C-alpha cells in the first residue's frame, strides 16, 4: 500500500450546509484511501484573494504530492474554465478565476491544465456546484494515480489576480492589510525581506490609520500587556498586534474596511 | 486489511464543546481504523427536520457501507428508542425521533432495528448523551463487522417526521423554503421533477413573499450581477438566489421566519 | 503496519485562518500515517482554563497512546517552556502555562519533559507560532516512535493553574459555573461524587444568581418543556438546564459573566 494521498479543501461553503460533506463523499467514493484535510470552509463568500492567500500560505507545509482543492467560485456555470495546476511539489484544482494565480506566479514551470475531459467528472455535472461535480472527482482520480495530462489540455493564459503591490516613496514603504486574524492581528503584505531590502538595519516606525508604532519587535513578550506593537509574524510578514489584546479594535474603522487599508513603514531619522 | 470503514457525523453540538471530540474518541477506541467524516455540527439545536434533510442530501454521495450517525436528540433520556436503519447501501444510527424518516420512506426495504443490546454500548450509559454512550459505540462495533441484527430487535413503527408537501391549485404549485444556505440562497422543497410533472414545458413565474421572479434559469451566469433569479440548484430543487448577492436579504422577513415560507410557481399564460 | 497513531488538536485559532491547516501539514509531512482529530479550535482566545477542561474531559475517551496537542499560548515568544506530559495512557504537548495542570494533578506519576532538543522542531522556529514550529513536529516525531525522553529534560516544577475549589459552609456546598455549552446548559465544577459526599441522600435545592431550583433530576424527560432543572450531566458534573430551552438566558447576567458565577447547593430540611 502506498502512502495514502492527502487532499486539502479550502472553500467558502461554511459548515452548516451539505456542500462540504457532499464533496468528501464524492472523493471517498472514487478514492477510498484519500485523506481529506480541511484548511478552511469559512472564507467569506466569493473573496478570491483571501482564499488565494490561505492556499499559498498553507500549501508549503504539506508533503510533496498533496492535492489542494479550492472552491471559491462565484462564476460557476459561466464559461470560466475548471483548471488543475501542477507545480514541482503540489497539485491545485479549482476554478480559473485567479485563485491559484499566486501559486502560478511563484512557480515558473507550473503546468496549467484546462480540465475538459468529462470522464473524470461526476456523470451529471450541475451548473452551480463544480466543487462536487468536477473538482472533487478530478482530485480523487488524481490521488489514484491518473496522469493529470490525460484530464485536459495545457493552457498558458490563466486568469490573473490583481495583487496589491508595495510602493516606495523616499523613506516610506507602503503596503496594506491583507487579513485580520482570529486574534485581531492585522497581517500586511510587507514581508521581512521587503523591510530588509528597503529599510536595511535602520529603525522603523509603522503607521496605519490613526495608529503610529515606534518600532518593530521580534515577539509579543518584548512588550507590556495591552501594548500595541508591530512585528514580523509567523508567515514572515509584518503584522500589527496588541499583546494579549485585539489590534483591529484600535483602528477607528469598520471591520469590513480593514482589509485593504494602507500601512506605511518609515525610516526613522 | 479491508478498506477502512467510513463513519459520518451530523449533530447540533457546535464546535466549542467537548461532545464531538468525545464521540470521536469512543469510536476510535473501539474501531481504530474507522474514518470519521464530519458532515455538520452546526445544525440549529433540536431542529430534526433540518438535520434529516442534511443527512438525506449528503448520504447518497458516500460509498456503499458508510455508517451515518445523527445526533439531534432533544428527547434523550426519555423512552424514545435508539435505532439503526439499514438500507441497501448505508447504515444510519441515532434516535427514533423522525431524523431518519426521509431515509426510511425512500427505501422501501430498509430494516429498522431498536438498539437494545447494551453490550454494544459504553459500560455506563448517561441519561443525557446517547451520542457518546450508545450511537458512537454501536457505529464503531458495526464498522468492525458486527451484524446489526445482533444489536437489537427489528421494529416496524418508527417515529415519522411531518414533511411539508406540495400543493397544486389550478396553475399554481406551492411549496416552501426548507433551508437558507451560507450564500443566502433559499432552497425549496419543489424538485425539478415536480416542475416537469406539474408545469411541463410552460414558462413559469416564481413568487415568495414580496418577490416575483419571471422565469426559471439554468445558471447564475444567465443573469446580471445583483439580479434575483430562480434556478434548479445542485440538489435538483428549485432555489431562489441573487447572482453574487444574498437572496434572503431581499425578503422583508426576519431570518428565523424564512424556513417554512410559502413559495408559489405559476404557469405563465 | 502498526495502528496509525492519533493526534488530537485543541486550539484558540478559529477556523478562518491558515494556522490549523499549517499544523496539519507539518504533522503529515513528518508522520504521514498520523490521524489528526480536531477537538476544538474555537476556544476563546487565551482562555487556558477553558481549554484545560476541554482536554481533560475528552482525553479519557481516546485510546491508549493518543497524543493531545493543546495550543492556547498567550505567552508564546517569552521564556515559558514548551512541554510534553506523559501519563500512563496518553501524551500531551503544548506550552507550560497551566494548560495541562489538571492532567498532571490527577496523574501522580506523570513525566513532564521540557522540550529543548531543537532537532525535533521545524528548522526555523518563529517567535509567535510554536504550535506549528515546535508542538506539531514534536507530536509527529513522537507518533513515529521517538522516545519522549530524548526530546528534552524532565522537570518537576510545571506552571500550575489556579482551579476553583468547592467550599462547604454548614449545609451549603458552593461551586461555580465553568462552562456554558452550545445548548445554553451551565456546567458547574460540582461533581456527582461531591454531592454524594457532602449531601448524602438528602434532598437538595440549587441556587445560581436569581434562580432557585428545588431538586436535582436525573434526566430532562422528568420535567416539562421549558422547565428549569438541575441534573448530573454527561461529564458527571452538576449542570443547570432548561428542557428544550436555554438556561443561560434565564440569568439576568451578561454572557461573558456567566463563567465563574457562584452556584450553591443546599440540603433541604
mmCIF file of C-alpha atoms in Angstrom, chain B residues 1 12-19 21-22 24-26 28-29 32-36 41-42 45-46 74 76-78 122 124 126-129 132, chain C residues 1 3-4 6 15 35 37-42 50 54 57-58 61-63 179-183 187 192 218-221 231 233-236 244:
data_model
loop_
_atom_site.group_PDB
_atom_site.id
_atom_site.type_symbol
_atom_site.label_atom_id
_atom_site.label_comp_id
_atom_site.label_asym_id
_atom_site.label_seq_id
_atom_site.Cartn_x
_atom_site.Cartn_y
_atom_site.Cartn_z
ATOM 1 C CA UNK B 1 -6.726 -5.075 5.544
ATOM 2 C CA UNK B 12 -26.270 20.003 16.782
ATOM 3 C CA UNK B 13 -23.306 20.086 19.218
ATOM 4 C CA UNK B 14 -21.398 23.005 17.748
ATOM 5 C CA UNK B 15 -17.606 23.059 17.784
ATOM 6 C CA UNK B 16 -16.828 24.677 21.142
ATOM 7 C CA UNK B 17 -17.830 21.886 23.497
ATOM 8 C CA UNK B 18 -16.141 18.533 24.215
ATOM 9 C CA UNK B 19 -19.075 16.484 22.897
ATOM 10 C CA UNK B 21 -14.358 15.060 20.484
ATOM 11 C CA UNK B 22 -15.714 12.565 22.999
ATOM 12 C CA UNK B 24 -14.607 10.560 18.086
ATOM 13 C CA UNK B 25 -12.557 9.156 20.952
ATOM 14 C CA UNK B 26 -15.179 6.494 21.674
ATOM 15 C CA UNK B 28 -11.544 5.211 17.650
ATOM 16 C CA UNK B 29 -11.164 3.310 20.926
ATOM 17 C CA UNK B 32 -9.120 2.216 15.407
ATOM 18 C CA UNK B 33 -9.312 2.018 11.606
ATOM 19 C CA UNK B 34 -12.623 3.856 11.307
ATOM 20 C CA UNK B 35 -12.507 7.045 9.273
ATOM 21 C CA UNK B 36 -14.604 9.792 10.765
ATOM 22 C CA UNK B 41 -22.089 20.009 13.882
ATOM 23 C CA UNK B 42 -23.858 23.293 13.351
ATOM 24 C CA UNK B 45 -30.256 22.919 18.370
ATOM 25 C CA UNK B 46 -33.059 20.416 18.136
ATOM 26 C CA UNK B 74 -33.979 16.628 22.249
ATOM 27 C CA UNK B 76 -32.606 11.936 25.133
ATOM 28 C CA UNK B 77 -33.292 10.310 28.485
ATOM 29 C CA UNK B 78 -36.995 9.745 27.747
ATOM 30 C CA UNK B 122 -20.384 2.102 26.688
ATOM 31 C CA UNK B 124 -22.075 3.341 31.709
ATOM 32 C CA UNK B 126 -25.695 8.506 30.800
ATOM 33 C CA UNK B 127 -29.242 9.811 30.538
ATOM 34 C CA UNK B 128 -28.199 12.909 28.607
ATOM 35 C CA UNK B 129 -25.595 11.910 25.998
ATOM 36 C CA UNK B 132 -21.345 9.219 23.055
ATOM 37 C CA UNK C 1 1.691 -1.693 9.727
ATOM 38 C CA UNK C 3 -2.209 1.057 14.177
ATOM 39 C CA UNK C 4 -1.946 4.606 12.926
ATOM 40 C CA UNK C 6 -3.925 9.538 16.759
ATOM 41 C CA UNK C 15 -11.319 28.133 11.523
ATOM 42 C CA UNK C 35 -4.536 10.559 12.161
ATOM 43 C CA UNK C 37 -8.625 14.641 15.152
ATOM 44 C CA UNK C 38 -9.927 18.147 15.857
ATOM 45 C CA UNK C 39 -11.259 18.570 19.388
ATOM 46 C CA UNK C 40 -11.962 22.294 19.079
ATOM 47 C CA UNK C 41 -10.369 25.336 17.511
ATOM 48 C CA UNK C 42 -12.957 27.643 18.986
ATOM 49 C CA UNK C 50 -11.440 26.503 29.458
ATOM 50 C CA UNK C 54 -11.817 20.514 27.321
ATOM 51 C CA UNK C 57 -12.833 15.932 29.673
ATOM 52 C CA UNK C 58 -12.181 14.495 26.212
ATOM 53 C CA UNK C 61 -12.329 8.688 25.776
ATOM 54 C CA UNK C 62 -9.351 8.241 23.425
ATOM 55 C CA UNK C 63 -7.295 5.075 23.036
ATOM 56 C CA UNK C 179 -18.689 26.336 31.010
ATOM 57 C CA UNK C 180 -21.860 27.292 29.128
ATOM 58 C CA UNK C 181 -22.438 24.844 26.317
ATOM 59 C CA UNK C 182 -23.969 25.101 22.859
ATOM 60 C CA UNK C 183 -27.423 24.316 24.282
ATOM 61 C CA UNK C 187 -21.964 23.226 33.642
ATOM 62 C CA UNK C 192 -21.699 13.796 41.475
ATOM 63 C CA UNK C 218 -31.723 12.502 36.549
ATOM 64 C CA UNK C 219 -32.905 13.494 33.074
ATOM 65 C CA UNK C 220 -34.591 16.235 31.070
ATOM 66 C CA UNK C 221 -37.501 13.930 30.417
ATOM 67 C CA UNK C 231 -29.140 17.474 36.797
ATOM 68 C CA UNK C 233 -24.715 15.845 33.191
ATOM 69 C CA UNK C 234 -22.760 13.553 30.910
ATOM 70 C CA UNK C 235 -19.404 14.532 32.470
ATOM 71 C CA UNK C 236 -20.674 13.656 35.965
ATOM 72 C CA UNK C 244 -35.784 22.221 25.265
#
